Amino acid sequence: LFMVVSFTSRHDEGLSHVVVDPKLQRWPLTTALYVAFVQFLSQVLDPSLQFGEQQSVLLDAGGTEWKVMRTWILPKSFFGGNSEGVTHLPKSKNLIYTGMDIIRRTKATYPFETVVVAEKGIPANFSKQGYRHIGDVSSIMHEGKEVLLTSLEEPTFTKPLMMMFSADKLEYMAACALNQSHSS
C-alpha cells in the first residue's frame, strides 16, 4: 500500500495534496490521526524547497507505521511555473499534475516519466477571455472513462469555471461557470 503526499512552497499552503492508494481510502481519518500524520510529514519536509517547487514523498502505509520510501522535488519547469495540483488515476495507474497553464500525465512510479503533456492546457477561446490559471485537479469516472475536473480562473478570481478534460489525451471536453469567487 502506498501514499504520495505533495507539498508546495507557496506561502498560503503547507500540505497541499495527498494521493492515496485506493485500498487505503477506507482508513478512518480521525482528527488525532490527521494531526499525527501532519507532524510526521513535517519531519520530512525539505527546508530548501524553493517557491513554486513541489516536494513529494512516497510512503509505505501498509504496516503499523508510516515509512518514507522515497522523497523527491519536482522543479517549477515540470509545471510550466508554479505547481497547482496532483491526482491519481486509479484505472490507468497514472498521476496527473497541473500547473498554471499545463496538464501533465505521468507514470505513477518514480521518476514519473511523462506519458502525455498539454503544455497549453487552457483552451484558446478561454485564454482570449483572460483566463490564465488552471487550479487543482481531481479525477472521476464518466461514462466508463477517466476524466479530469479542474478549475480555471482569470486574474480577478471572480468568474471561475469548472473544466472537464479527457484523462488519456488531456483534451478539453466541457466547461461550466461557477457561481462563486475564489475566496468562497
mmCIF file of N, CA, C and O in Angstrom, residues 26-61:
data_model
loop_
_atom_site.group_PDB
_atom_site.id
_atom_site.type_symbol
_atom_site.label_atom_id
_atom_site.label_comp_id
_atom_site.label_asym_id
_atom_site.label_seq_id
_atom_site.Cartn_x
_atom_site.Cartn_y
_atom_site.Cartn_z
ATOM 1 N N ARG A 26 -10.316 3.650 2.846
ATOM 2 C CA ARG A 26 -11.225 3.275 3.930
ATOM 3 C C ARG A 26 -10.584 3.505 5.296
ATOM 4 O O ARG A 26 -11.161 3.190 6.319
ATOM 5 N N TRP A 27 -9.379 4.029 5.294
ATOM 6 C CA TRP A 27 -8.675 4.363 6.528
ATOM 7 C C TRP A 27 -9.514 5.323 7.341
ATOM 8 O O TRP A 27 -9.921 6.370 6.829
ATOM 9 N N PRO A 28 -9.799 5.063 8.605
ATOM 10 C CA PRO A 28 -10.585 6.019 9.395
ATOM 11 C C PRO A 28 -9.721 7.235 9.739
ATOM 12 O O PRO A 28 -8.804 7.148 10.544
ATOM 13 N N LEU A 29 -9.987 8.366 9.107
ATOM 14 C CA LEU A 29 -9.179 9.558 9.308
ATOM 15 C C LEU A 29 -9.777 10.394 10.437
ATOM 16 O O LEU A 29 -10.641 11.226 10.236
ATOM 17 N N THR A 30 -9.303 10.139 11.646
ATOM 18 C CA THR A 30 -9.748 10.907 12.805
ATOM 19 C C THR A 30 -8.889 12.162 12.927
ATOM 20 O O THR A 30 -7.817 12.264 12.319
ATOM 21 N N THR A 31 -9.321 13.095 13.731
ATOM 22 C CA THR A 31 -8.543 14.317 13.952
ATOM 23 C C THR A 31 -7.174 13.968 14.530
ATOM 24 O O THR A 31 -6.159 14.506 14.103
ATOM 25 N N ALA A 32 -7.126 13.065 15.488
ATOM 26 C CA ALA A 32 -5.850 12.680 16.108
ATOM 27 C C ALA A 32 -4.906 12.048 15.080
ATOM 28 O O ALA A 32 -3.702 12.343 15.066
ATOM 29 N N LEU A 33 -5.451 11.207 14.213
ATOM 30 C CA LEU A 33 -4.627 10.586 13.181
ATOM 31 C C LEU A 33 -4.111 11.637 12.203
ATOM 32 O O LEU A 33 -2.947 11.624 11.814
ATOM 33 N N TYR A 34 -4.973 12.579 11.815
ATOM 34 C CA TYR A 34 -4.563 13.640 10.896
ATOM 35 C C TYR A 34 -3.435 14.478 11.508
ATOM 36 O O TYR A 34 -2.444 14.777 10.856
ATOM 37 N N VAL A 35 -3.577 14.864 12.768
ATOM 38 C CA VAL A 35 -2.538 15.655 13.446
ATOM 39 C C VAL A 35 -1.228 14.872 13.493
ATOM 40 O O VAL A 35 -0.156 15.402 13.192
ATOM 41 N N ALA A 36 -1.295 13.601 13.837
ATOM 42 C CA ALA A 36 -0.085 12.767 13.879
ATOM 43 C C ALA A 36 0.542 12.652 12.493
ATOM 44 O O ALA A 36 1.772 12.701 12.345
ATOM 45 N N PHE A 37 -0.285 12.529 11.483
ATOM 46 C CA PHE A 37 0.197 12.405 10.110
ATOM 47 C C PHE A 37 0.906 13.680 9.678
ATOM 48 O O PHE A 37 2.003 13.647 9.128
ATOM 49 N N VAL A 38 0.306 14.845 9.947
ATOM 50 C CA VAL A 38 0.926 16.118 9.578
ATOM 51 C C VAL A 38 2.235 16.320 10.346
ATOM 52 O O VAL A 38 3.231 16.774 9.791
ATOM 53 N N GLN A 39 2.268 15.958 11.620
ATOM 54 C CA GLN A 39 3.512 16.066 12.394
ATOM 55 C C GLN A 39 4.593 15.161 11.804
ATOM 56 O O GLN A 39 5.743 15.556 11.689
ATOM 57 N N PHE A 40 4.217 13.953 11.413
ATOM 58 C CA PHE A 40 5.167 13.037 10.792
ATOM 59 C C PHE A 40 5.718 13.640 9.497
ATOM 60 O O PHE A 40 6.918 13.650 9.251
ATOM 61 N N LEU A 41 4.833 14.180 8.665
ATOM 62 C CA LEU A 41 5.261 14.743 7.390
ATOM 63 C C LEU A 41 6.144 15.975 7.566
ATOM 64 O O LEU A 41 7.051 16.212 6.778
ATOM 65 N N SER A 42 5.896 16.763 8.601
ATOM 66 C CA SER A 42 6.706 17.967 8.815
ATOM 67 C C SER A 42 8.165 17.600 9.071
ATOM 68 O O SER A 42 9.062 18.402 8.833
ATOM 69 N N GLN A 43 8.418 16.389 9.518
ATOM 70 C CA GLN A 43 9.790 15.947 9.762
ATOM 71 C C GLN A 43 10.530 15.627 8.462
ATOM 72 O O GLN A 43 11.757 15.613 8.449
ATOM 73 N N VAL A 44 9.806 15.355 7.379
ATOM 74 C CA VAL A 44 10.473 15.006 6.124
ATOM 75 C C VAL A 44 10.441 16.147 5.109
ATOM 76 O O VAL A 44 11.022 16.039 4.040
ATOM 77 N N LEU A 45 9.788 17.259 5.432
ATOM 78 C CA LEU A 45 9.728 18.392 4.519
ATOM 79 C C LEU A 45 11.114 19.001 4.341
ATOM 80 O O LEU A 45 11.802 19.299 5.303
ATOM 81 N N ASP A 46 11.524 19.165 3.103
ATOM 82 C CA ASP A 46 12.833 19.716 2.774
ATOM 83 C C ASP A 46 12.806 21.237 2.950
ATOM 84 O O ASP A 46 12.082 21.929 2.242
ATOM 85 N N PRO A 47 13.626 21.785 3.870
ATOM 86 C CA PRO A 47 13.597 23.229 4.110
ATOM 87 C C PRO A 47 14.164 24.048 2.946
ATOM 88 O O PRO A 47 13.972 25.252 2.889
ATOM 89 N N SER A 48 14.847 23.398 2.001
ATOM 90 C CA SER A 48 15.425 24.140 0.873
ATOM 91 C C SER A 48 14.449 24.279 -0.299
ATOM 92 O O SER A 48 14.805 24.800 -1.346
ATOM 93 N N LEU A 49 13.216 23.833 -0.118
ATOM 94 C CA LEU A 49 12.216 23.902 -1.179
ATOM 95 C C LEU A 49 12.039 25.349 -1.625
ATOM 96 O O LEU A 49 11.825 26.241 -0.811
ATOM 97 N N GLN A 50 12.151 25.597 -2.923
ATOM 98 C CA GLN A 50 12.049 26.946 -3.474
ATOM 99 C C GLN A 50 10.606 27.244 -3.871
ATOM 100 O O GLN A 50 9.817 26.341 -4.132
ATOM 101 N N PHE A 51 10.284 28.542 -3.949
ATOM 102 C CA PHE A 51 8.937 28.974 -4.315
ATOM 103 C C PHE A 51 8.514 28.333 -5.641
ATOM 104 O O PHE A 51 9.236 28.394 -6.623
ATOM 105 N N GLY A 52 7.351 27.700 -5.665
ATOM 106 C CA GLY A 52 6.822 27.094 -6.881
ATOM 107 C C GLY A 52 7.231 25.655 -7.093
ATOM 108 O O GLY A 52 6.660 24.968 -7.926
ATOM 109 N N GLU A 53 8.225 25.171 -6.357
ATOM 110 C CA GLU A 53 8.607 23.760 -6.478
ATOM 111 C C GLU A 53 7.637 22.918 -5.663
ATOM 112 O O GLU A 53 6.913 23.422 -4.815
ATOM 113 N N GLN A 54 7.655 21.639 -5.915
ATOM 114 C CA GLN A 54 6.802 20.733 -5.168
ATOM 115 C C GLN A 54 7.641 19.567 -4.677
ATOM 116 O O GLN A 54 8.399 18.982 -5.445
ATOM 117 N N GLN A 55 7.543 19.256 -3.409
ATOM 118 C CA GLN A 55 8.201 18.082 -2.857
ATOM 119 C C GLN A 55 7.149 17.008 -2.691
ATOM 120 O O GLN A 55 6.050 17.272 -2.209
ATOM 121 N N SER A 56 7.483 15.812 -3.108
ATOM 122 C CA SER A 56 6.573 14.688 -2.922
ATOM 123 C C SER A 56 7.288 13.616 -2.119
ATOM 124 O O SER A 56 8.499 13.465 -2.188
ATOM 125 N N VAL A 57 6.508 12.883 -1.361
ATOM 126 C CA VAL A 57 7.031 11.834 -0.500
ATOM 127 C C VAL A 57 6.221 10.572 -0.770
ATOM 128 O O VAL A 57 4.990 10.611 -0.741
ATOM 129 N N LEU A 58 6.907 9.481 -1.061
ATOM 130 C CA LEU A 58 6.250 8.189 -1.234
ATOM 131 C C LEU A 58 6.342 7.456 0.092
ATOM 132 O O LEU A 58 7.433 7.236 0.617
ATOM 133 N N LEU A 59 5.192 7.117 0.646
ATOM 134 C CA LEU A 59 5.138 6.443 1.938
ATOM 135 C C LEU A 59 4.625 5.027 1.773
ATOM 136 O O LEU A 59 3.733 4.780 0.978
ATOM 137 N N ASP A 60 5.189 4.128 2.555
ATOM 138 C CA ASP A 60 4.635 2.789 2.701
ATOM 139 C C ASP A 60 3.681 2.877 3.883
ATOM 140 O O ASP A 60 4.103 3.121 5.014
ATOM 141 N N ALA A 61 2.421 2.719 3.621
ATOM 142 C CA ALA A 61 1.420 2.855 4.675
ATOM 143 C C ALA A 61 0.743 1.513 4.964
ATOM 144 O O ALA A 61 -0.352 1.466 5.502
#
